[in-house]
PDB file of C-alpha atoms in Angstrom:
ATOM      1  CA  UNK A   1      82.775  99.141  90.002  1.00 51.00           C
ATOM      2  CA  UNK A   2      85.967 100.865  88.738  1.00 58.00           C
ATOM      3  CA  UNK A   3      83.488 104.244  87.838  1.00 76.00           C
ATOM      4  CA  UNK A   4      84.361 107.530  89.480  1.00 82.00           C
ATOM      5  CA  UNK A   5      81.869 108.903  92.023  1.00 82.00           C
ATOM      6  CA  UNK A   6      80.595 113.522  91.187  1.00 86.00           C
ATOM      7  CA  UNK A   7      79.899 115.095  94.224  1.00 88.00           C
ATOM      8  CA  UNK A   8      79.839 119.233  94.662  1.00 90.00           C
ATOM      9  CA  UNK A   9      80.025 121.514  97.191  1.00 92.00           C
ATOM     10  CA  UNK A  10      81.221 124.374  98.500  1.00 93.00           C
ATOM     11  CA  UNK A  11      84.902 125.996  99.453  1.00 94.00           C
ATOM     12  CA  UNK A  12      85.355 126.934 102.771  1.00 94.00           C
ATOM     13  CA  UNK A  13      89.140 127.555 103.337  1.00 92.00           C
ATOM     14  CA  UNK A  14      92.487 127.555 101.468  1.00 93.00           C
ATOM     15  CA  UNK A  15      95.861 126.881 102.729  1.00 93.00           C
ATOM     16  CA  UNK A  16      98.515 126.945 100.256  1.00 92.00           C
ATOM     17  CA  UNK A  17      97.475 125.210  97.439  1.00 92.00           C
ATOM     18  CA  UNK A  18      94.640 122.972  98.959  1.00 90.00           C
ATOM     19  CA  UNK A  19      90.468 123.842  99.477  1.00 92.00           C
ATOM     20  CA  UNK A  20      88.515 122.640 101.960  1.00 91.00           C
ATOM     21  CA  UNK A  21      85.197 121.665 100.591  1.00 92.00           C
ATOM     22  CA  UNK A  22      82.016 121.268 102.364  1.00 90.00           C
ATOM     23  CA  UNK A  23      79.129 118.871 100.835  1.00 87.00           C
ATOM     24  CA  UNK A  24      76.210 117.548 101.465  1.00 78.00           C
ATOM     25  CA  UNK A  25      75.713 113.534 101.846  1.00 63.00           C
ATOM     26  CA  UNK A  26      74.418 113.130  98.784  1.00 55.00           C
ATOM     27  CA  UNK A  27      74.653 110.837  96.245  1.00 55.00           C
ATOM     28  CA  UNK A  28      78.350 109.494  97.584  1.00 55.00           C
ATOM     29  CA  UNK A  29      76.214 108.842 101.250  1.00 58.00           C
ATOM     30  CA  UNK A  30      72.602 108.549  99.772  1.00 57.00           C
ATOM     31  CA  UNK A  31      72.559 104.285  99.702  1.00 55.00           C
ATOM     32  CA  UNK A  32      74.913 104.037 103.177  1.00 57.00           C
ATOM     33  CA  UNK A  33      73.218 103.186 105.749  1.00 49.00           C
ATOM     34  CA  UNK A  34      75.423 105.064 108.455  1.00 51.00           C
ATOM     35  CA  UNK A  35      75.160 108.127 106.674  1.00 50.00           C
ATOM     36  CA  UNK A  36      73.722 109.322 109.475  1.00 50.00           C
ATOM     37  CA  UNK A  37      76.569 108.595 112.141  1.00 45.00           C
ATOM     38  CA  UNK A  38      79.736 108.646 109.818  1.00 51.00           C
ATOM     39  CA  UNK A  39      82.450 110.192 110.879  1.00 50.00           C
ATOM     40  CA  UNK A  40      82.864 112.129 107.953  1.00 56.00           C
ATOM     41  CA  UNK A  41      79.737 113.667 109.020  1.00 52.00           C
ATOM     42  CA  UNK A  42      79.911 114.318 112.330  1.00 54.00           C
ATOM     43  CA  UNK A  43      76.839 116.781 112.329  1.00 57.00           C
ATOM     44  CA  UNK A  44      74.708 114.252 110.075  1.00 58.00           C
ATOM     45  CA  UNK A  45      74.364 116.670 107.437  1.00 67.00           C
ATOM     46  CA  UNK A  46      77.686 117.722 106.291  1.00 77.00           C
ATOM     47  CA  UNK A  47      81.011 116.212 104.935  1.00 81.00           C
ATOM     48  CA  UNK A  48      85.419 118.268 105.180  1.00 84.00           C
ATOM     49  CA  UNK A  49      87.071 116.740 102.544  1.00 84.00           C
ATOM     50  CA  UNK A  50      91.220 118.594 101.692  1.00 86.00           C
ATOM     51  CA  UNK A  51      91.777 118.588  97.780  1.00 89.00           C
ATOM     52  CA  UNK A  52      94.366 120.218  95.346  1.00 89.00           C
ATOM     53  CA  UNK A  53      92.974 123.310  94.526  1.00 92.00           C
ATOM     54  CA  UNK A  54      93.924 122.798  90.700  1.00 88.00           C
ATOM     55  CA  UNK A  55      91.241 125.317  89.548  1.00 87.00           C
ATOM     56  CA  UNK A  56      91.563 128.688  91.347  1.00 89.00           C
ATOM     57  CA  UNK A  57      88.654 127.903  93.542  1.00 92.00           C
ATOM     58  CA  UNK A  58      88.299 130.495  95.910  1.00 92.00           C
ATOM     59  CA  UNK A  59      86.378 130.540  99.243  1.00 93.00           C
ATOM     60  CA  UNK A  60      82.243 130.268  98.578  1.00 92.00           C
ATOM     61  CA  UNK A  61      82.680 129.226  95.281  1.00 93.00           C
ATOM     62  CA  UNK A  62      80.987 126.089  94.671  1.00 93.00           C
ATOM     63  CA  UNK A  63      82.930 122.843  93.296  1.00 94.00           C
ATOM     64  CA  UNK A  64      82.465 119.974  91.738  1.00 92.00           C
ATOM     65  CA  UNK A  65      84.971 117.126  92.366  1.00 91.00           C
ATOM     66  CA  UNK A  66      85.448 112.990  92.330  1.00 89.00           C
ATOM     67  CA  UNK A  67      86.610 110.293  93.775  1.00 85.00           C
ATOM     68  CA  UNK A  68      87.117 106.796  92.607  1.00 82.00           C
ATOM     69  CA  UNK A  69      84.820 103.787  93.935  1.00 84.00           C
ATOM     70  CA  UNK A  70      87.739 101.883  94.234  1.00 84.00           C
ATOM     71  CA  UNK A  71      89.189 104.334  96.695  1.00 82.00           C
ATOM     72  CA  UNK A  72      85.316 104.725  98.596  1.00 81.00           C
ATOM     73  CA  UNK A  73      85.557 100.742  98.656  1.00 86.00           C
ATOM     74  CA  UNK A  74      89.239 101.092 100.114  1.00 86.00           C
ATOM     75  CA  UNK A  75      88.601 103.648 102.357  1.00 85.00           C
ATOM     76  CA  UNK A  76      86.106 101.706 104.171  1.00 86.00           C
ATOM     77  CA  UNK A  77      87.554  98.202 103.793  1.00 89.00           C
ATOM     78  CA  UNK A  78      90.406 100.277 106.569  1.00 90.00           C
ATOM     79  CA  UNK A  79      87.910 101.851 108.784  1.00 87.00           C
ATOM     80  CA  UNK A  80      85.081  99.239 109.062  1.00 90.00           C
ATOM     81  CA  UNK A  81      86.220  96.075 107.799  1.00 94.00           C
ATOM     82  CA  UNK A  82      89.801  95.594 109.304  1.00 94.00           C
ATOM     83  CA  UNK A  83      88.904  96.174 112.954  1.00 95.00           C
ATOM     84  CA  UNK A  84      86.211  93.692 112.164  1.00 95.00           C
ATOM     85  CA  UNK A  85      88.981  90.980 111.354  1.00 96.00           C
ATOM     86  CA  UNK A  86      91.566  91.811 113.578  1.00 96.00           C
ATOM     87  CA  UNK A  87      88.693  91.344 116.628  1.00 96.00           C
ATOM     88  CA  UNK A  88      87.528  87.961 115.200  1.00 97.00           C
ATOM     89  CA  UNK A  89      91.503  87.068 114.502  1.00 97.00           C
ATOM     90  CA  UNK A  90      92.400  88.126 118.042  1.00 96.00           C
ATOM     91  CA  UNK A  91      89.703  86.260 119.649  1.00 96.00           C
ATOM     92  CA  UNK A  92      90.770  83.087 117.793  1.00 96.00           C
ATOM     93  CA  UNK A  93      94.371  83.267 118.896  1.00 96.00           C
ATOM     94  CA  UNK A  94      93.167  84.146 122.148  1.00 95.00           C
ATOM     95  CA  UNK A  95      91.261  81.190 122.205  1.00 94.00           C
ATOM     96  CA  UNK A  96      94.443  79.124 121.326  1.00 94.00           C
ATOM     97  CA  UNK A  97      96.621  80.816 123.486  1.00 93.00           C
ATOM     98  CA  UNK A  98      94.207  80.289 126.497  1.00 92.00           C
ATOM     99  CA  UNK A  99      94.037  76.516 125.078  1.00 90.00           C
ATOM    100  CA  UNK A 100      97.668  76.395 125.324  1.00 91.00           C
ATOM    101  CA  UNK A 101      98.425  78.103 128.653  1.00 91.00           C
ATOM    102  CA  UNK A 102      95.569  75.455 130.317  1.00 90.00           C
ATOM    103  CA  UNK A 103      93.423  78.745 131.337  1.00 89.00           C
ATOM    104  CA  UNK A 104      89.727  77.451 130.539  1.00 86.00           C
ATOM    105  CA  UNK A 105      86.475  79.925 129.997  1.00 89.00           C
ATOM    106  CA  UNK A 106      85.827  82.793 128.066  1.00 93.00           C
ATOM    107  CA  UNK A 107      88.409  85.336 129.659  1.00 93.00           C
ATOM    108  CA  UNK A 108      91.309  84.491 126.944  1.00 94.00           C
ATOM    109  CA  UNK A 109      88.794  84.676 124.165  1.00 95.00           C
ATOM    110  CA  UNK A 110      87.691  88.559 125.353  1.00 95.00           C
ATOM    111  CA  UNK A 111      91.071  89.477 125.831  1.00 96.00           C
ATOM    112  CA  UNK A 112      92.314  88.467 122.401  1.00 96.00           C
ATOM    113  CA  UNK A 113      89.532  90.004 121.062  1.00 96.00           C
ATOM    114  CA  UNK A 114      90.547  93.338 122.797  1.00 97.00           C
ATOM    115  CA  UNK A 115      93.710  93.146 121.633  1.00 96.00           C
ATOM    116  CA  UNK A 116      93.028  92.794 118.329  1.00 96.00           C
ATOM    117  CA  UNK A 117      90.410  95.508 117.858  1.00 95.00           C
ATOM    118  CA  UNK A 118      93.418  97.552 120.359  1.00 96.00           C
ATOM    119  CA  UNK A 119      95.944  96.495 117.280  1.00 96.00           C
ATOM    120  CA  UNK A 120      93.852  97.418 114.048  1.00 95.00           C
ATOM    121  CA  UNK A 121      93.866 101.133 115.563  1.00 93.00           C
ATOM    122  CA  UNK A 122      97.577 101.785 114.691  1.00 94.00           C
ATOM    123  CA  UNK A 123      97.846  99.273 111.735  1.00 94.00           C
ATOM    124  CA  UNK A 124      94.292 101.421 110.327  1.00 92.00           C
ATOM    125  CA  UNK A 125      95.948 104.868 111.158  1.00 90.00           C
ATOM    126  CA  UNK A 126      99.515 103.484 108.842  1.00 91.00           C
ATOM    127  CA  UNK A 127      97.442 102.417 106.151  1.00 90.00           C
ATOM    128  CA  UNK A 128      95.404 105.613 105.665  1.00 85.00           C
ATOM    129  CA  UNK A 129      98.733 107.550 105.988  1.00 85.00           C
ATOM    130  CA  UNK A 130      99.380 105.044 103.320  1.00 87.00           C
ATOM    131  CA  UNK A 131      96.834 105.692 101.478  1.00 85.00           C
ATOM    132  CA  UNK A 132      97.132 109.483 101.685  1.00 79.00           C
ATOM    133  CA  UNK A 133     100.402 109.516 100.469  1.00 82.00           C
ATOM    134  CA  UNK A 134      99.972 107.421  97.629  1.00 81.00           C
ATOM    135  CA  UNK A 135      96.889 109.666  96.684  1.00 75.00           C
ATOM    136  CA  UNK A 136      94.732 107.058  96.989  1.00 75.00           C
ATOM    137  CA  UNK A 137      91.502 108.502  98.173  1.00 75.00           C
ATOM    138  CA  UNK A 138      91.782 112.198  97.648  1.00 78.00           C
ATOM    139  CA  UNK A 139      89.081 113.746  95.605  1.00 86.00           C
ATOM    140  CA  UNK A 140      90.107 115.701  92.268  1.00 86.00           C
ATOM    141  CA  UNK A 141      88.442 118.927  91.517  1.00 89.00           C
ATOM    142  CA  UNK A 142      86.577 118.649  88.073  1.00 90.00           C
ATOM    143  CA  UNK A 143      84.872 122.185  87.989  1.00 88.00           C
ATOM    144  CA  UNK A 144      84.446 125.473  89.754  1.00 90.00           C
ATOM    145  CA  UNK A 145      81.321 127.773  89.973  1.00 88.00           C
ATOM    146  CA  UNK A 146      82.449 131.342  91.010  1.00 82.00           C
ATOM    147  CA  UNK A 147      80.399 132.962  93.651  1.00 73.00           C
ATOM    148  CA  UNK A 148      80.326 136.586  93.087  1.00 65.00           C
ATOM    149  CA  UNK A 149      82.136 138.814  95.426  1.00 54.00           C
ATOM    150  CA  UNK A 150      84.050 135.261  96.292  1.00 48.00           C
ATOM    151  CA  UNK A 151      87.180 135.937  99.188  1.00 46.00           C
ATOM    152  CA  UNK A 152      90.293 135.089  97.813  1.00 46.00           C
ATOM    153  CA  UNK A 153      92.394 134.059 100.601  1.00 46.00           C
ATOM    154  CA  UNK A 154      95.037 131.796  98.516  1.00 43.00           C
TER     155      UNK A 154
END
């Protein structure tokens, strides 16, 4: 770990000085095994991803860009792994609230569970703001390949 991850596609808009790039899941998707049903690819096929247009990259040229593993490994720790622990957490303190307050079954154990999986919504949404402005997981464009006749709408 600690490498840096190529991946290319393609530019499909500009605003200001930021592409969007379309790609493939390829090699950054290839080993996942919810490539499939990510929600970076919500047609299966196809990744968005908003970088700094450092390059000139105009629309339909294609692009080559990275992104760190460490920030892949982050990025996912925040979307799959949190609510994972806040449910377990919440279930546990449900459990010892419900201990506490006498009530007996399994009804303060679903409930804390629900509220923590209800909590790690927000607190995942503040650390990927987080993240984003710290430039944690935003891709960096390494090279361009011009299309010809390429629209430049920067």
């Amino acid at each position: 770990m600690g490498g840096n991850l190529m991946e290319q596609g393609i530019v499909i808009e500009i605003r200001g000085d930021r592409i969007l790039v379309e790609t493939g899941t390829a090699s950054l998707c290839g080993g996942c095994s919810a490539r499939h049903s990510c929600a970076m690819s919500p047609d299966g096929r196809s990744r968005r991803l908003w970088m700094d247009n450092d390059g000139g990259a105009r629309v339909g040229d294609g692009v080559t860009f990275e992104i760190t593993e460490k920030a892949v490994v982050a990025s996912a720790a925040v979307v799959y792994l949190l609510p994972v622990l806040m449910l377990v957490a919440g279930t546990v303190l449900g459990g010892y609230a419900g201990g506490r307050l006498g009530l007996e079954g399994d009804l303060p154990l679903i409930a804390g569970g629900i509220a923590g999986l209800l909590v790690s919504v927000p607190v995942s949404w503040a650390l990927s703001s987080v993240m984003k402005k710290k430039n944690v997981a935003v891709p960096r464009l390494i090279d361009i390949t011009r299309k010809e006749g390429g629209i430049n709408c920067g």
